[in-house]
Amino acid sequence: MKSSANQHLWQEYKTNGDINIRDQLLVQYLPLVKYVAGKMMFSLPTCVDYNDLLSAGVMGLMGGLERFKPEQGVKFETFVLPRIKGAILDELRTLDWAPRSLRSKARQLERASEHLEKKLGRPASAIEIADELNMKIEDYGHVVRELSKASLLSLDGSRVDDKEKTTSMYDLLENTETDNPQRKLEKYEMKLVLIEAIEELNEQEKIVMALYYYEELTLKEIGQVLNITESRVSQIHSKALDSLKSLLESEVIN
Amino acid sequence: MKFYEDEHWKAIFHEFLSKLKDEVHYESSSLFIFESNSQALTEVAKSGDVIDFISSVNFPLGKGLSAWVAQKGKLIYLADIHRGSRHGFSPIRSYLSMPLEINDRIIGVLNLCHVKPRAFSGKRMTLIQDLTKQITRKIYNRIYLNFISDGEKSITY
């Protein structure tokens, strides 16, 4: 009975393109959107809004209603499910500020990490994962850093600690007006690492970096010290920054 | 004991820096002597708050920009600098680091700082160089005397 009523609706809609009938069909198939969105929500971070997924899914459903051809003998559900999912994925991609290439690298990293963990019987180190992916350790560090920037948390969310105590993300915000001993220690350690790293640079780079950052001389003034042009100092500065970055990355990763 | 640790020499260095101060009115100064045995630069006299740029950075002859100046034998004169206002450094506007050189040999370094820009320019620079030549010659003679007496000792004994 329902099936014949459905057929009738489809026939009417496809013949007349009546918007009221389209809306009836839309309401009828709406649970499909809820089903797909609900299933996808499980694997998404909490900052993603369920209603955003529903809206995108409805757009996918509407597109399906327009393109569906009942005479081809395919069930509408079969036809529309991938469209709803696709529309939601498209929406997620627009919400995601990380490029797809980065997400793809993240999946590669995850797979390599899981594979190595099974193989070694322990969590794999950064160097081992980089080796597995035929990547330089610096490149691996770069991807990990980029990925950490792409992860978002909502302040309205909460987290559950080891003792199953729920804490609001607001409560975890740092009070920047108080002294933070950990940050002080980190800064101190970072300074030591930085001093060591500067010592590894060649003489000219060392002088440029030290005069620029310790003494805050301008590039022009540094040029006078080294008897070179301001633009040459700038080049040396950029090169030294790259070298320092690599040195510090390998230090941090190891 | 090194000759520059002798009270007589300390007085000479002090007099030299005082004379310089009378002439060019610097804010701070320091005088280093290069020891060829240890291949290191040693501060032998100072006046005011001693300022050596990048003093924590290592160079072959020691720490700081003075060690680099001694290594290169190159005079550095920054006539109008705007150094580190962010960190509340001393407001130095003129900085001079001059190698003490004689007969192609570096025997020390003189650093001078001033809060005014171009404090060591023109005639003042000529004056500084003239006075520095005198102390350089004096130190060189002393080092040379040491060298000769060491040589005599090795011949005698």
Coordinates of C-alpha atoms in Angstrom, one line a residue:
Chain A
M1 CA 0.0 0.0 0.0
K2 CA 2.7 2.4 1.1
S3 CA 4.8 1.4 -1.9
S4 CA 2.1 2.1 -4.3
A5 CA 1.4 5.5 -2.6
N6 CA 5.1 6.2 -2.9
Q7 CA 5.1 5.3 -6.6
H8 CA 2.2 7.7 -7.1
L9 CA 4.0 10.5 -5.3
W10 CA 7.1 10.0 -7.4
Q11 CA 5.1 9.9 -10.6
E12 CA 3.3 13.1 -9.7
Y13 CA 6.5 14.8 -8.8
K14 CA 8.4 13.8 -11.8
T15 CA 5.5 14.7 -14.1
N16 CA 4.5 18.1 -12.6
G17 CA 7.6 19.0 -10.5
D18 CA 5.2 20.1 -7.8
I19 CA 7.1 21.6 -4.9
N20 CA 4.5 20.4 -2.3
I21 CA 5.0 16.8 -3.4
R22 CA 8.8 17.3 -3.3
D23 CA 8.4 18.5 0.3
Q24 CA 6.3 15.4 1.2
L25 CA 9.0 13.2 -0.3
L26 CA 11.6 15.2 1.6
V27 CA 9.9 14.7 4.9
Q28 CA 9.4 11.0 4.2
Y29 CA 13.1 10.4 3.5
L30 CA 14.5 12.7 6.2
P31 CA 15.2 9.8 8.6
L32 CA 17.9 8.7 6.0
V33 CA 19.7 12.0 6.6
K34 CA 19.5 11.6 10.4
Y35 CA 20.8 8.0 10.0
V36 CA 23.8 9.0 7.9
A37 CA 24.7 12.1 9.9
G38 CA 24.3 10.2 13.2
K39 CA 26.6 7.5 12.0
M40 CA 29.3 10.0 10.8
M41 CA 29.1 12.0 13.9
F42 CA 30.7 9.1 15.9
S43 CA 34.0 9.5 14.1
L44 CA 34.1 13.3 14.2
P45 CA 35.5 15.7 16.8
T46 CA 33.1 17.2 19.3
C47 CA 33.5 20.7 17.8
V48 CA 31.5 19.6 14.7
D49 CA 27.9 20.6 15.0
Y50 CA 25.4 17.8 14.3
N51 CA 22.9 20.3 12.9
D52 CA 25.5 21.4 10.3
L53 CA 25.7 17.8 9.2
L54 CA 21.9 17.5 9.0
S55 CA 21.7 20.7 6.9
A56 CA 24.3 19.4 4.5
G57 CA 22.6 16.0 4.4
V58 CA 19.2 17.6 3.5
M59 CA 20.9 19.4 0.6
G60 CA 22.2 16.0 -0.6
L61 CA 18.7 14.6 -0.2
M62 CA 17.1 17.4 -2.2
G63 CA 19.7 16.9 -5.0
G64 CA 18.8 13.2 -5.0
L65 CA 15.1 13.9 -5.3
E66 CA 15.7 16.1 -8.3
R67 CA 18.1 13.6 -10.1
F68 CA 16.4 10.4 -9.2
K69 CA 14.7 8.6 -12.1
P70 CA 12.2 5.9 -10.9
E71 CA 12.0 4.3 -14.3
Q72 CA 15.6 3.1 -13.9
G73 CA 14.4 0.6 -11.3
V74 CA 16.8 1.5 -8.5
K75 CA 15.5 2.0 -5.0
F76 CA 15.6 5.7 -4.0
E77 CA 17.3 4.8 -0.7
T78 CA 20.1 3.1 -2.6
F79 CA 20.5 6.0 -5.0
V80 CA 20.4 8.7 -2.4
L81 CA 22.5 7.4 0.5
P82 CA 25.9 8.0 -1.2
R83 CA 24.7 11.5 -2.2
I84 CA 23.7 12.4 1.4
K85 CA 27.1 11.1 2.6
G86 CA 28.9 13.0 -0.1
A87 CA 27.1 16.3 0.7
I88 CA 28.0 15.9 4.4
L89 CA 31.6 15.2 3.5
D90 CA 31.7 18.2 1.2
E91 CA 30.4 20.3 4.1
L92 CA 33.0 18.9 6.5
R93 CA 35.8 19.7 4.0
T94 CA 34.6 23.3 3.8
L95 CA 34.6 23.5 7.6
D96 CA 38.1 21.9 7.8
W97 CA 40.9 24.4 7.4
A98 CA 43.5 21.7 6.9
P99 CA 44.1 20.9 3.2
R100 CA 43.1 17.5 2.0
S101 CA 46.8 16.6 1.3
L102 CA 47.5 17.1 5.0
R103 CA 44.5 14.9 6.0
S104 CA 45.8 12.3 3.6
K105 CA 49.3 12.5 5.2
A106 CA 47.7 12.2 8.6
R107 CA 46.0 9.0 7.6
Q108 CA 49.3 7.7 6.2
L109 CA 51.0 8.6 9.5
E110 CA 48.2 6.9 11.5
R111 CA 48.4 3.7 9.4
A112 CA 52.2 3.6 9.6
S113 CA 52.0 4.1 13.4
E114 CA 49.5 1.4 13.9
H115 CA 51.4 -1.0 11.6
L116 CA 54.6 -0.4 13.5
E117 CA 53.0 -0.7 16.9
K118 CA 51.7 -4.2 15.9
K119 CA 55.0 -5.2 14.5
L120 CA 57.2 -3.9 17.3
G121 CA 54.8 -4.6 20.2
R122 CA 55.3 -1.1 21.5
P123 CA 54.5 2.5 20.3
A124 CA 56.8 3.4 17.5
S125 CA 59.2 6.4 17.8
A126 CA 59.1 9.4 15.5
I127 CA 62.2 8.3 13.7
E128 CA 60.7 4.8 13.1
I129 CA 57.5 6.2 11.7
A130 CA 59.4 8.6 9.5
D131 CA 61.6 5.7 8.2
E132 CA 58.5 3.6 7.5
L133 CA 57.1 6.4 5.4
N134 CA 60.4 7.2 3.7
M135 CA 60.3 10.7 5.1
K136 CA 63.0 12.9 6.5
I137 CA 62.6 13.4 10.2
E138 CA 62.3 17.1 9.6
D139 CA 59.4 16.6 7.2
Y140 CA 57.7 14.3 9.7
G141 CA 58.1 17.0 12.3
H142 CA 56.6 19.5 9.9
V143 CA 53.5 17.3 9.2
V144 CA 53.0 16.6 12.9
R145 CA 53.1 20.3 13.7
E146 CA 50.7 21.2 10.9
L147 CA 48.3 18.5 12.1
S148 CA 48.4 19.8 15.6
K149 CA 47.3 23.2 14.3
A150 CA 44.4 21.6 12.3
S151 CA 42.9 20.0 15.4
L152 CA 40.2 22.1 17.0
L153 CA 38.5 21.8 20.4
S154 CA 35.3 23.5 21.4
L155 CA 35.3 25.5 24.7
D156 CA 31.8 24.3 25.2
G157 CA 33.0 20.8 25.2
S158 CA 34.4 18.8 28.2
R159 CA 37.0 16.2 28.8
V160 CA 37.0 13.1 31.0
D161 CA 40.3 12.4 32.9
D162 CA 41.7 9.1 34.1
K163 CA 39.6 9.2 37.2
E164 CA 36.5 9.7 35.0
K165 CA 36.1 13.2 36.3
T166 CA 34.5 15.6 33.8
T167 CA 36.1 19.0 33.4
S168 CA 34.8 21.8 31.2
M169 CA 37.3 23.1 28.6
Y170 CA 36.8 26.6 30.0
D171 CA 38.3 25.4 33.3
L172 CA 41.4 24.3 31.5
L173 CA 42.1 27.7 30.0
E174 CA 45.3 29.2 31.3
N175 CA 45.3 32.2 33.5
T176 CA 47.8 34.3 31.7
E177 CA 48.0 36.8 34.6
T178 CA 49.6 34.4 37.0
D179 CA 53.2 33.0 36.9
N180 CA 53.4 29.7 35.2
P181 CA 56.4 27.7 36.5
Q182 CA 56.2 25.1 33.8
R183 CA 56.4 27.8 31.1
K184 CA 59.3 29.5 32.9
L185 CA 61.2 26.2 32.9
E186 CA 60.3 25.5 29.3
K187 CA 61.5 29.0 28.4
Y188 CA 64.8 28.5 30.3
E189 CA 65.3 25.1 28.6
M190 CA 64.4 26.5 25.2
K191 CA 67.0 29.3 25.8
L192 CA 69.7 26.8 26.5
V193 CA 68.8 24.7 23.5
L194 CA 68.8 27.9 21.4
I195 CA 72.2 29.0 22.6
E196 CA 73.6 25.5 21.8
A197 CA 72.0 25.6 18.4
I198 CA 73.3 29.1 17.7
E199 CA 76.8 27.8 18.5
E200 CA 76.4 25.2 15.8
L201 CA 75.9 27.9 13.1
N202 CA 78.8 29.1 11.0
E203 CA 80.6 32.3 12.3
Q204 CA 78.8 34.8 10.1
E205 CA 75.3 33.3 10.8
K206 CA 76.2 33.2 14.5
I207 CA 77.1 36.9 14.6
V208 CA 74.0 37.9 12.6
M209 CA 71.6 35.9 14.9
A210 CA 73.3 37.0 18.1
L211 CA 73.5 40.7 17.2
Y212 CA 69.9 40.6 15.9
Y213 CA 68.3 38.8 18.8
Y214 CA 70.6 39.4 21.8
E215 CA 71.5 43.0 21.0
E216 CA 68.6 43.9 18.8
L217 CA 70.7 45.6 16.3
T218 CA 69.1 46.3 13.0
L219 CA 70.1 44.5 9.8
K220 CA 71.8 47.7 8.6
E221 CA 73.9 47.9 11.8
I222 CA 74.8 44.3 11.5
G223 CA 75.8 45.0 7.9
Q224 CA 78.2 47.6 9.2
V225 CA 79.8 45.1 11.7
L226 CA 80.3 42.5 9.0
N227 CA 81.0 44.9 6.2
I228 CA 78.3 43.5 4.0
T229 CA 75.0 44.9 2.6
E230 CA 71.7 44.9 4.5
S231 CA 70.2 42.6 2.0
R232 CA 73.1 40.1 2.4
V233 CA 72.5 40.2 6.2
S234 CA 68.9 39.5 5.5
Q235 CA 69.8 36.4 3.4
I236 CA 72.2 35.2 6.0
H237 CA 69.5 35.7 8.7
S238 CA 66.9 33.7 6.7
K239 CA 69.4 30.9 6.1
A240 CA 70.4 30.8 9.7
L241 CA 66.7 30.6 10.7
D242 CA 66.3 27.6 8.5
S243 CA 69.4 25.9 9.9
L244 CA 68.2 26.7 13.5
K245 CA 64.7 25.4 12.7
S246 CA 66.2 22.1 11.5
L247 CA 68.5 21.9 14.4
L248 CA 65.7 22.6 16.9
E249 CA 63.3 20.3 15.2
S250 CA 65.6 17.3 15.4
E251 CA 66.3 18.3 19.0
V252 CA 62.6 18.4 19.9
I253 CA 61.7 15.2 18.0
N254 CA 64.6 13.2 19.5
Chain B
M1 CA 102.4 36.6 37.4
K2 CA 101.3 38.2 34.1
F3 CA 102.8 41.6 33.5
Y4 CA 99.3 43.2 33.2
E5 CA 98.5 42.0 36.8
D6 CA 101.3 44.2 38.1
E7 CA 100.1 47.3 39.9
H8 CA 102.4 49.5 37.8
W9 CA 100.7 48.3 34.6
K10 CA 97.2 48.5 36.1
A11 CA 98.0 52.2 36.8
I12 CA 99.1 52.7 33.2
F13 CA 95.9 51.2 31.8
H14 CA 93.8 53.2 34.2
E15 CA 95.7 56.4 33.2
F16 CA 95.1 55.5 29.5
L17 CA 91.4 55.1 30.0
S18 CA 91.2 58.3 32.1
K19 CA 93.0 60.3 29.4
L20 CA 90.7 58.9 26.8
K21 CA 87.7 59.8 28.9
D22 CA 88.9 63.4 29.3
E23 CA 89.2 63.7 25.5
V24 CA 86.2 61.8 24.2
H25 CA 83.9 61.6 27.3
Y26 CA 82.8 58.0 26.7
E27 CA 80.3 56.3 29.1
S28 CA 82.1 53.0 29.4
S29 CA 85.3 51.4 28.2
S30 CA 87.2 48.2 28.5
L31 CA 90.7 47.2 27.5
F32 CA 91.6 43.6 26.6
I33 CA 95.0 42.1 26.0
F34 CA 95.6 39.2 23.7
E35 CA 97.8 36.5 25.1
S36 CA 99.5 34.5 22.5
N37 CA 100.3 31.6 24.8
S38 CA 96.7 30.9 25.7
Q39 CA 95.3 32.4 22.5
A40 CA 92.7 34.2 24.6
L41 CA 91.6 37.7 25.2
T42 CA 91.8 39.0 28.8
E43 CA 90.1 42.1 30.2
V44 CA 92.8 44.2 31.9
A45 CA 91.0 47.5 32.7
K46 CA 87.6 49.0 32.5
S47 CA 85.6 52.1 33.3
G48 CA 81.8 52.4 33.7
D49 CA 79.4 49.6 32.9
V50 CA 81.3 47.3 30.7
I51 CA 79.5 46.4 27.6
D52 CA 80.7 43.8 25.2
F53 CA 78.2 42.9 22.5
I54 CA 77.0 39.2 22.3
S55 CA 79.1 38.4 25.4
S56 CA 77.7 34.9 25.7
V57 CA 78.7 33.9 22.1
N58 CA 81.9 31.9 21.7
F59 CA 84.6 32.7 19.2
P60 CA 88.0 31.1 18.7
L61 CA 89.7 33.8 20.9
G62 CA 87.0 33.9 23.6
K63 CA 83.6 35.2 24.2
G64 CA 81.9 38.3 22.8
L65 CA 82.3 40.6 19.9
S66 CA 85.7 41.8 21.2
A67 CA 87.1 38.3 20.7
W68 CA 85.9 38.4 17.1
V69 CA 87.4 41.8 16.6
A70 CA 90.7 40.5 17.9
Q71 CA 90.5 37.5 15.6
K72 CA 89.7 39.5 12.5
G73 CA 91.8 42.6 13.3
K74 CA 89.0 44.7 12.1
L75 CA 87.7 47.9 13.6
I76 CA 84.0 48.1 14.3
Y77 CA 82.4 51.5 14.7
L78 CA 78.6 51.8 15.0
A79 CA 78.0 55.5 15.0
D80 CA 74.3 55.6 15.5
I81 CA 72.7 52.5 16.9
H82 CA 69.4 51.9 18.5
R83 CA 70.2 48.9 20.6
G84 CA 67.7 46.8 22.4
S85 CA 65.1 49.3 23.7
R86 CA 62.7 46.4 24.2
H87 CA 64.8 44.8 27.0
G88 CA 65.8 48.0 28.7
F89 CA 69.4 47.8 27.7
S90 CA 71.7 50.8 28.3
P91 CA 70.9 53.4 25.7
I92 CA 74.1 53.2 23.8
R93 CA 74.2 55.1 20.6
S94 CA 77.9 54.9 19.7
Y95 CA 79.9 51.7 19.9
L96 CA 83.6 51.3 19.0
S97 CA 85.6 48.1 19.1
M98 CA 89.1 48.7 18.0
P99 CA 91.9 46.1 17.7
L100 CA 95.3 47.2 19.1
E101 CA 97.5 46.3 16.2
I102 CA 101.2 46.7 15.7
N103 CA 103.5 45.2 13.1
D104 CA 100.6 43.1 11.8
R105 CA 100.1 41.6 15.2
I106 CA 97.0 42.0 17.4
I107 CA 97.9 42.6 21.0
G108 CA 94.5 43.6 22.3
V109 CA 91.2 45.3 21.9
L110 CA 89.7 48.6 23.1
N111 CA 85.9 49.0 23.5
L112 CA 84.2 52.3 23.9
C113 CA 80.5 53.2 24.3
H114 CA 78.7 56.5 24.4
V115 CA 75.0 57.4 24.9
K116 CA 75.3 60.0 22.1
P117 CA 75.4 59.1 18.4
R118 CA 78.6 59.8 16.4
A119 CA 80.5 60.3 19.6
F120 CA 83.7 58.9 18.2
S121 CA 83.5 60.4 14.7
G122 CA 85.9 62.7 12.9
K123 CA 88.6 64.2 15.0
R124 CA 87.7 62.2 18.0
M125 CA 88.4 59.0 16.1
T126 CA 91.8 60.3 15.1
L127 CA 92.5 61.2 18.7
I128 CA 91.4 57.8 19.9
Q129 CA 93.6 56.1 17.3
D130 CA 96.6 58.3 18.3
L131 CA 96.2 57.6 22.0
T132 CA 95.6 53.9 21.4
K133 CA 98.8 53.7 19.2
Q134 CA 100.8 54.9 22.2
I135 CA 99.5 52.3 24.6
T136 CA 99.7 49.6 22.0
R137 CA 103.4 50.4 21.5
K138 CA 104.0 50.4 25.2
I139 CA 102.3 47.0 25.6
Y140 CA 104.0 45.6 22.6
N141 CA 107.4 46.7 24.0
R142 CA 106.6 45.0 27.3
I143 CA 105.6 41.8 25.5
Y144 CA 108.7 42.0 23.4
L145 CA 110.8 42.5 26.4
N146 CA 109.3 39.4 28.0
F147 CA 110.1 37.5 24.8
I148 CA 113.7 38.6 24.8
S149 CA 114.2 37.9 28.5
D150 CA 112.7 34.5 28.1
G151 CA 115.0 33.9 25.2
E152 CA 118.0 35.0 27.2
K153 CA 117.1 32.7 30.1
S154 CA 116.9 29.8 27.7
I155 CA 120.3 30.6 26.3
T156 CA 121.9 31.2 29.8
Y157 CA 120.5 28.1 31.4

